PDB file of C-alpha atoms in Angstrom:
ATOM      1  CA  ASP N   1     -17.025 176.405 111.962  1.00  0.00           C
ATOM      2  CA  ALA N   2     -18.772 178.529 109.359  1.00  0.00           C
ATOM      3  CA  ASP N   3     -20.122 176.735 106.287  1.00  0.00           C
ATOM      4  CA  VAL N   4     -18.963 179.589 104.054  1.00  0.00           C
ATOM      5  CA  THR N   5     -15.583 180.993 105.029  1.00  0.00           C
ATOM      6  CA  GLN N   6     -14.038 184.173 103.717  1.00  0.00           C
ATOM      7  CA  THR N   7     -10.433 185.279 104.116  1.00  0.00           C
ATOM      8  CA  PRO N   8      -9.233 187.793 104.976  1.00  0.00           C
ATOM      9  CA  ARG N   9     -11.996 189.286 107.126  1.00  0.00           C
ATOM     10  CA  ASN N  10     -10.394 192.700 107.063  1.00  0.00           C
ATOM     11  CA  ARG N  11      -7.804 194.157 104.751  1.00  0.00           C
ATOM     12  CA  ILE N  12      -6.313 197.595 104.278  1.00  0.00           C
ATOM     13  CA  THR N  13      -4.328 198.149 101.128  1.00  0.00           C
ATOM     14  CA  LYS N  14      -3.038 200.895  98.905  1.00  0.00           C
ATOM     15  CA  THR N  15      -4.134 202.053  95.488  1.00  0.00           C
ATOM     16  CA  GLY N  16      -2.654 199.951  92.718  1.00  0.00           C
ATOM     17  CA  LYS N  17      -2.060 196.842  94.794  1.00  0.00           C
ATOM     18  CA  ARG N  18      -3.392 193.435  93.784  1.00  0.00           C
ATOM     19  CA  ILE N  19      -5.783 191.901  96.265  1.00  0.00           C
ATOM     20  CA  MET N  20      -7.361 188.466  96.444  1.00  0.00           C
ATOM     21  CA  LEU N  21     -10.344 187.587  98.578  1.00  0.00           C
ATOM     22  CA  GLU N  22     -10.883 183.904  99.074  1.00  0.00           C
ATOM     23  CA  CYS N  23     -14.017 181.941  99.726  1.00  0.00           C
ATOM     24  CA  SER N  24     -14.412 178.300 100.615  1.00  0.00           C
ATOM     25  CA  GLN N  25     -17.552 176.369 101.468  1.00  0.00           C
ATOM     26  CA  THR N  26     -18.411 173.051 103.027  1.00  0.00           C
ATOM     27  CA  LYS N  27     -22.075 173.059 102.022  1.00  0.00           C
ATOM     28  CA  GLY N  28     -21.542 171.088  98.822  1.00  0.00           C
ATOM     29  CA  HIS N  29     -23.293 173.729  96.740  1.00  0.00           C
ATOM     30  CA  ASP N  30     -22.433 174.199  93.091  1.00  0.00           C
ATOM     31  CA  ARG N  31     -23.490 177.819  92.883  1.00  0.00           C
ATOM     32  CA  MET N  32     -21.239 180.503  94.265  1.00  0.00           C
ATOM     33  CA  TYR N  33     -21.440 184.285  94.176  1.00  0.00           C
ATOM     34  CA  TRP N  34     -19.496 187.397  95.036  1.00  0.00           C
ATOM     35  CA  TYR N  35     -21.410 190.479  96.166  1.00  0.00           C
ATOM     36  CA  ARG N  36     -20.327 193.914  97.186  1.00  0.00           C
ATOM     37  CA  GLN N  37     -22.165 195.953  99.817  1.00  0.00           C
ATOM     38  CA  ASP N  38     -22.044 199.732  99.931  1.00  0.00           C
ATOM     39  CA  PRO N  39     -24.142 201.914 102.243  1.00  0.00           C
ATOM     40  CA  GLY N  40     -27.438 202.843 100.639  1.00  0.00           C
ATOM     41  CA  LEU N  41     -26.883 200.576  97.648  1.00  0.00           C
ATOM     42  CA  GLY N  42     -27.614 197.168  99.068  1.00  0.00           C
ATOM     43  CA  LEU N  43     -25.730 194.183  97.705  1.00  0.00           C
ATOM     44  CA  ARG N  44     -24.611 194.220  94.110  1.00  0.00           C
ATOM     45  CA  LEU N  45     -23.520 191.141  92.208  1.00  0.00           C
ATOM     46  CA  ILE N  46     -19.937 191.104  90.951  1.00  0.00           C
ATOM     47  CA  TYR N  47     -19.536 187.564  89.581  1.00  0.00           C
ATOM     48  CA  TYR N  48     -21.267 184.239  89.914  1.00  0.00           C
ATOM     49  CA  SER N  49     -20.493 180.647  89.042  1.00  0.00           C
ATOM     50  CA  PHE N  50     -22.866 177.727  88.709  1.00  0.00           C
ATOM     51  CA  ASP N  51     -20.157 175.098  88.466  1.00  0.00           C
ATOM     52  CA  VAL N  52     -16.387 174.851  88.137  1.00  0.00           C
ATOM     53  CA  LYS N  53     -16.401 175.586  84.397  1.00  0.00           C
ATOM     54  CA  ASP N  54     -19.049 178.283  84.538  1.00  0.00           C
ATOM     55  CA  ILE N  55     -18.156 181.913  85.306  1.00  0.00           C
ATOM     56  CA  ASN N  56     -20.516 184.807  84.693  1.00  0.00           C
ATOM     57  CA  LYS N  57     -20.272 188.546  85.104  1.00  0.00           C
ATOM     58  CA  GLY N  58     -22.676 190.319  87.370  1.00  0.00           C
ATOM     59  CA  GLU N  59     -23.771 193.918  87.215  1.00  0.00           C
ATOM     60  CA  ILE N  60     -20.492 195.439  88.477  1.00  0.00           C
ATOM     61  CA  SER N  61     -17.687 193.177  87.241  1.00  0.00           C
ATOM     62  CA  ASP N  62     -15.375 195.908  85.919  1.00  0.00           C
ATOM     63  CA  GLY N  63     -12.130 195.997  87.863  1.00  0.00           C
ATOM     64  CA  TYR N  64     -12.638 192.500  89.259  1.00  0.00           C
ATOM     65  CA  SER N  65     -11.823 188.964  88.196  1.00  0.00           C
ATOM     66  CA  VAL N  66     -12.627 185.578  89.693  1.00  0.00           C
ATOM     67  CA  SER N  67     -11.331 182.054  89.755  1.00  0.00           C
ATOM     68  CA  ARG N  68     -13.290 178.925  90.575  1.00  0.00           C
ATOM     69  CA  GLN N  69     -10.514 176.597  91.647  1.00  0.00           C
ATOM     70  CA  ALA N  70     -12.800 173.797  92.780  1.00  0.00           C
ATOM     71  CA  GLN N  71     -16.414 173.237  93.636  1.00  0.00           C
ATOM     72  CA  ALA N  72     -15.708 174.513  97.104  1.00  0.00           C
ATOM     73  CA  LYS N  73     -13.482 177.498  96.283  1.00  0.00           C
ATOM     74  CA  PHE N  74     -14.253 180.788  94.573  1.00  0.00           C
ATOM     75  CA  SER N  75     -11.772 183.664  94.706  1.00  0.00           C
ATOM     76  CA  LEU N  76     -12.248 187.316  93.860  1.00  0.00           C
ATOM     77  CA  SER N  77      -9.310 189.424  92.674  1.00  0.00           C
ATOM     78  CA  LEU N  78      -8.798 193.132  92.350  1.00  0.00           C
ATOM     79  CA  GLU N  79      -5.905 193.436  89.902  1.00  0.00           C
ATOM     80  CA  SER N  80      -5.182 197.070  90.722  1.00  0.00           C
ATOM     81  CA  ALA N  81      -7.222 198.272  93.667  1.00  0.00           C
ATOM     82  CA  ILE N  82      -8.700 201.765  93.679  1.00  0.00           C
ATOM     83  CA  PRO N  83     -10.333 203.684  96.548  1.00  0.00           C
ATOM     84  CA  ASN N  84     -13.900 203.294  95.249  1.00  0.00           C
ATOM     85  CA  GLN N  85     -13.506 199.545  95.667  1.00  0.00           C
ATOM     86  CA  THR N  86     -13.550 200.129  99.395  1.00  0.00           C
ATOM     87  CA  ALA N  87     -16.545 198.075 100.500  1.00  0.00           C
ATOM     88  CA  LEU N  88     -17.787 195.030 102.344  1.00  0.00           C
ATOM     89  CA  TYR N  89     -17.547 191.934 100.169  1.00  0.00           C
ATOM     90  CA  PHE N  90     -19.652 188.842 100.616  1.00  0.00           C
ATOM     91  CA  CYS N  91     -19.290 185.391  99.183  1.00  0.00           C
ATOM     92  CA  ALA N  92     -22.423 183.281  99.002  1.00  0.00           C
ATOM     93  CA  THR N  93     -23.522 179.837  97.906  1.00  0.00           C
ATOM     94  CA  SER N  94     -26.839 178.455  96.794  1.00  0.00           C
ATOM     95  CA  PRO N  95     -28.039 174.881  96.438  1.00  0.00           C
ATOM     96  CA  THR N  96     -28.379 173.208  93.064  1.00  0.00           C
ATOM     97  CA  GLY N  97     -31.852 172.289  91.950  1.00  0.00           C
ATOM     98  CA  LYS N  98     -34.766 173.162  89.720  1.00  0.00           C
ATOM     99  CA  SER N  99     -35.916 175.865  92.069  1.00  0.00           C
ATOM    100  CA  VAL N 100     -33.895 178.812  93.292  1.00  0.00           C
ATOM    101  CA  GLY N 101     -32.806 178.264  96.841  1.00  0.00           C
ATOM    102  CA  GLU N 102     -31.733 180.898  99.289  1.00  0.00           C
ATOM    103  CA  LEU N 103     -28.231 182.289  99.453  1.00  0.00           C
ATOM    104  CA  PHE N 104     -25.929 181.244 102.275  1.00  0.00           C
ATOM    105  CA  PHE N 105     -23.471 184.006 103.039  1.00  0.00           C
ATOM    106  CA  GLY N 106     -19.990 184.147 104.436  1.00  0.00           C
ATOM    107  CA  GLU N 107     -19.205 186.574 107.215  1.00  0.00           C
ATOM    108  CA  GLY N 108     -17.908 189.218 104.835  1.00  0.00           C
ATOM    109  CA  SER N 109     -14.527 190.715 103.999  1.00  0.00           C
ATOM    110  CA  ARG N 110     -14.083 194.393 104.701  1.00  0.00           C
ATOM    111  CA  LEU N 111     -11.676 195.949 102.228  1.00  0.00           C
ATOM    112  CA  THR N 112     -10.255 199.452 102.536  1.00  0.00           C
ATOM    113  CA  VAL N 113      -8.259 200.900  99.676  1.00  0.00           C
ATOM    114  CA  LEU N 114      -6.235 203.976 100.583  1.00  0.00           C
TER     115      LEU N 114
ATOM    116  CA  ALA Q   1     -34.558 193.260  83.944  1.00  0.00           C
ATOM    117  CA  GLN Q   2     -35.292 192.625  87.564  1.00  0.00           C
ATOM    118  CA  LYS Q   3     -35.431 195.410  90.118  1.00  0.00           C
ATOM    119  CA  VAL Q   4     -36.177 195.630  93.822  1.00  0.00           C
ATOM    120  CA  THR Q   5     -37.147 198.861  95.541  1.00  0.00           C
ATOM    121  CA  GLN Q   6     -37.109 199.410  99.278  1.00  0.00           C
ATOM    122  CA  ALA Q   7     -38.200 203.006  99.529  1.00  0.00           C
ATOM    123  CA  GLN Q   8     -37.783 203.287 103.293  1.00  0.00           C
ATOM    124  CA  THR Q   9     -34.193 204.057 104.154  1.00  0.00           C
ATOM    125  CA  GLU Q  10     -34.642 204.003 107.917  1.00  0.00           C
ATOM    126  CA  ILE Q  11     -37.516 203.337 110.299  1.00  0.00           C
ATOM    127  CA  SER Q  12     -37.311 204.157 113.979  1.00  0.00           C
ATOM    128  CA  VAL Q  13     -39.758 202.706 116.470  1.00  0.00           C
ATOM    129  CA  VAL Q  14     -40.113 202.289 120.183  1.00  0.00           C
ATOM    130  CA  GLU Q  15     -40.043 198.785 121.551  1.00  0.00           C
ATOM    131  CA  LYS Q  16     -43.359 196.903 121.253  1.00  0.00           C
ATOM    132  CA  GLU Q  17     -44.507 198.936 118.286  1.00  0.00           C
ATOM    133  CA  ASP Q  18     -45.206 197.174 115.024  1.00  0.00           C
ATOM    134  CA  VAL Q  19     -43.093 198.009 111.989  1.00  0.00           C
ATOM    135  CA  THR Q  20     -43.772 197.250 108.331  1.00  0.00           C
ATOM    136  CA  LEU Q  21     -41.042 197.203 105.709  1.00  0.00           C
ATOM    137  CA  ASP Q  22     -42.081 197.739 102.115  1.00  0.00           C
ATOM    138  CA  CYS Q  23     -40.633 195.883  99.145  1.00  0.00           C
ATOM    139  CA  VAL Q  24     -41.723 196.462  95.567  1.00  0.00           C
ATOM    140  CA  TYR Q  25     -40.241 194.441  92.728  1.00  0.00           C
ATOM    141  CA  GLU Q  26     -40.183 194.415  88.951  1.00  0.00           C
ATOM    142  CA  THR Q  27     -39.776 191.357  86.803  1.00  0.00           C
ATOM    143  CA  ARG Q  28     -40.829 190.076  83.404  1.00  0.00           C
ATOM    144  CA  ASP Q  29     -40.794 186.471  84.479  1.00  0.00           C
ATOM    145  CA  THR Q  30     -43.842 184.579  85.633  1.00  0.00           C
ATOM    146  CA  THR Q  31     -41.680 182.345  87.800  1.00  0.00           C
ATOM    147  CA  TYR Q  32     -39.521 184.032  90.386  1.00  0.00           C
ATOM    148  CA  TYR Q  33     -38.517 183.882  94.027  1.00  0.00           C
ATOM    149  CA  LEU Q  34     -38.574 186.539  96.695  1.00  0.00           C
ATOM    150  CA  PHE Q  35     -36.465 186.639  99.831  1.00  0.00           C
ATOM    151  CA  TRP Q  36     -35.920 188.644 102.971  1.00  0.00           C
ATOM    152  CA  TYR Q  37     -32.606 188.821 104.785  1.00  0.00           C
ATOM    153  CA  LYS Q  38     -31.635 190.432 108.079  1.00  0.00           C
ATOM    154  CA  GLN Q  39     -28.247 192.045 108.691  1.00  0.00           C
ATOM    155  CA  PRO Q  40     -27.719 192.780 112.398  1.00  0.00           C
ATOM    156  CA  PRO Q  41     -24.979 195.163 113.550  1.00  0.00           C
ATOM    157  CA  SER Q  42     -22.524 192.269 113.616  1.00  0.00           C
ATOM    158  CA  GLY Q  43     -22.701 192.239 109.816  1.00  0.00           C
ATOM    159  CA  GLU Q  44     -23.688 188.729 108.863  1.00  0.00           C
ATOM    160  CA  LEU Q  45     -26.645 188.153 106.552  1.00  0.00           C
ATOM    161  CA  VAL Q  46     -29.389 185.986 107.976  1.00  0.00           C
ATOM    162  CA  PHE Q  47     -31.971 184.365 105.744  1.00  0.00           C
ATOM    163  CA  LEU Q  48     -35.557 184.952 106.892  1.00  0.00           C
ATOM    164  CA  ILE Q  49     -37.923 183.740 104.197  1.00  0.00           C
ATOM    165  CA  ARG Q  50     -38.180 182.480 100.612  1.00  0.00           C
ATOM    166  CA  ARG Q  51     -41.394 182.659  98.609  1.00  0.00           C
ATOM    167  CA  ASN Q  52     -42.055 181.570  95.036  1.00  0.00           C
ATOM    168  CA  SER Q  53     -44.296 183.479  92.667  1.00  0.00           C
ATOM    169  CA  PHE Q  54     -46.990 180.827  92.666  1.00  0.00           C
ATOM    170  CA  ASP Q  55     -47.537 180.930  96.389  1.00  0.00           C
ATOM    171  CA  GLU Q  56     -49.378 184.067  97.426  1.00  0.00           C
ATOM    172  CA  GLN Q  57     -50.288 182.856 100.858  1.00  0.00           C
ATOM    173  CA  ASN Q  58     -49.224 185.160 103.616  1.00  0.00           C
ATOM    174  CA  GLU Q  59     -46.888 183.684 106.161  1.00  0.00           C
ATOM    175  CA  ILE Q  60     -46.387 184.178 109.850  1.00  0.00           C
ATOM    176  CA  SER Q  61     -43.383 183.052 111.818  1.00  0.00           C
ATOM    177  CA  GLY Q  62     -43.468 184.143 115.408  1.00  0.00           C
ATOM    178  CA  ARG Q  63     -43.454 187.937 115.441  1.00  0.00           C
ATOM    179  CA  TYR Q  64     -42.639 188.078 111.735  1.00  0.00           C
ATOM    180  CA  SER Q  65     -45.197 188.082 108.964  1.00  0.00           C
ATOM    181  CA  TRP Q  66     -45.049 188.570 105.223  1.00  0.00           C
ATOM    182  CA  ASN Q  67     -47.678 189.857 102.827  1.00  0.00           C
ATOM    183  CA  PHE Q  68     -47.102 188.857  99.197  1.00  0.00           C
ATOM    184  CA  GLN Q  69     -49.335 190.551  96.617  1.00  0.00           C
ATOM    185  CA  LYS Q  70     -48.616 189.859  92.966  1.00  0.00           C
ATOM    186  CA  SER Q  71     -51.222 192.410  91.880  1.00  0.00           C
ATOM    187  CA  THR Q  72     -49.109 195.211  93.319  1.00  0.00           C
ATOM    188  CA  SER Q  73     -45.718 193.444  92.953  1.00  0.00           C
ATOM    189  CA  SER Q  74     -45.093 193.792  96.641  1.00  0.00           C
ATOM    190  CA  PHE Q  75     -43.674 191.543  99.322  1.00  0.00           C
ATOM    191  CA  ASN Q  76     -43.952 193.448 102.581  1.00  0.00           C
ATOM    192  CA  PHE Q  77     -42.564 192.368 105.926  1.00  0.00           C
ATOM    193  CA  THR Q  78     -44.050 193.182 109.323  1.00  0.00           C
ATOM    194  CA  ILE Q  79     -42.426 192.819 112.703  1.00  0.00           C
ATOM    195  CA  THR Q  80     -45.041 192.718 115.442  1.00  0.00           C
ATOM    196  CA  ALA Q  81     -44.231 193.947 118.937  1.00  0.00           C
ATOM    197  CA  SER Q  82     -40.711 194.957 117.975  1.00  0.00           C
ATOM    198  CA  GLN Q  83     -37.769 194.308 120.257  1.00  0.00           C
ATOM    199  CA  VAL Q  84     -34.342 195.881 120.490  1.00  0.00           C
ATOM    200  CA  VAL Q  85     -32.857 192.716 118.951  1.00  0.00           C
ATOM    201  CA  ASP Q  86     -34.824 193.477 115.791  1.00  0.00           C
ATOM    202  CA  SER Q  87     -32.565 196.460 115.137  1.00  0.00           C
ATOM    203  CA  ALA Q  88     -30.876 195.620 111.860  1.00  0.00           C
ATOM    204  CA  VAL Q  89     -30.812 196.313 108.162  1.00  0.00           C
ATOM    205  CA  TYR Q  90     -33.377 194.266 106.285  1.00  0.00           C
ATOM    206  CA  PHE Q  91     -32.960 193.393 102.622  1.00  0.00           C
ATOM    207  CA  CYS Q  92     -35.542 192.222 100.149  1.00  0.00           C
ATOM    208  CA  ALA Q  93     -34.258 190.231  97.156  1.00  0.00           C
ATOM    209  CA  LEU Q  94     -35.604 188.785  93.920  1.00  0.00           C
ATOM    210  CA  SER Q  95     -34.363 185.930  91.759  1.00  0.00           C
ATOM    211  CA  GLU Q  96     -35.919 185.120  88.423  1.00  0.00           C
ATOM    212  CA  ALA Q  97     -36.301 181.524  87.378  1.00  0.00           C
ATOM    213  CA  GLY Q  98     -37.437 181.648  83.779  1.00  0.00           C
ATOM    214  CA  THR Q  99     -34.699 183.435  81.867  1.00  0.00           C
ATOM    215  CA  ASP Q 100     -30.940 183.729  81.665  1.00  0.00           C
ATOM    216  CA  SER Q 101     -31.218 185.630  84.930  1.00  0.00           C
ATOM    217  CA  TRP Q 102     -32.007 182.332  86.601  1.00  0.00           C
ATOM    218  CA  GLY Q 103     -30.287 182.058  89.930  1.00  0.00           C
ATOM    219  CA  LYS Q 104     -29.100 185.671  89.997  1.00  0.00           C
ATOM    220  CA  PHE Q 105     -30.268 187.649  92.995  1.00  0.00           C
ATOM    221  CA  GLN Q 106     -31.196 191.320  92.843  1.00  0.00           C
ATOM    222  CA  PHE Q 107     -31.223 193.044  96.225  1.00  0.00           C
ATOM    223  CA  GLY Q 108     -32.980 196.165  97.357  1.00  0.00           C
ATOM    224  CA  ALA Q 109     -31.014 198.947  99.033  1.00  0.00           C
ATOM    225  CA  GLY Q 110     -32.120 197.808 102.466  1.00  0.00           C
ATOM    226  CA  THR Q 111     -34.128 199.365 105.275  1.00  0.00           C
ATOM    227  CA  GLN Q 112     -32.450 200.197 108.567  1.00  0.00           C
ATOM    228  CA  VAL Q 113     -34.744 199.413 111.502  1.00  0.00           C
ATOM    229  CA  VAL Q 114     -33.896 201.055 114.803  1.00  0.00           C
ATOM    230  CA  VAL Q 115     -35.800 199.863 117.859  1.00  0.00           C
ATOM    231  CA  THR Q 116     -35.307 201.886 121.013  1.00  0.00           C
ATOM    232  CA  PRO Q 117     -36.269 200.730 124.503  1.00  0.00           C
TER     233      PRO Q 117
END
């Protein structure tokens, strides 16, 4: 089983619908992230959380919200989806410590907004 | 603010050729970390290497090698004797460790490597 699990893996929805992407991890990491990947733009940070009570906006947080329900769970919501939110979304975790450890990614959630 | 530039959008090579991927970064911090990730056609992101700003030693891992030069703010990646399985998108990333950007990762746009038989 994957250490970082994202659901759903694929989703097609319509403009204006509310969508939630869920992420759970078994790695025991405190730090969790949501990234969005678009062709030619790399991965851009939407939100990140360094513990259950810590939520921070990334560079492209507009139109998104998150919830850190537990150490192991970090959900991303699109309150009213629009077509330019069509993208591949990745959840990631990183180990706690004085140094910055590498990111461990989920398998991605492909979202299409019609 | 941190920034990562991968100027090469796509590189095509024939199998067994060497390929070098460029990565140039910008940061104000003296302490930072650099990473390379591989994204094969299946879509997952695979961690390749992590390097901190105080360690400028080059590294070799099998057919992969990395050249870190602080003087030019570059962290280039070379695949020697490329194989078809090396076909993927490769991302360079930076994370600062001395400011409120600590733990945030900035990715480059990625370089698509296509290796043909």
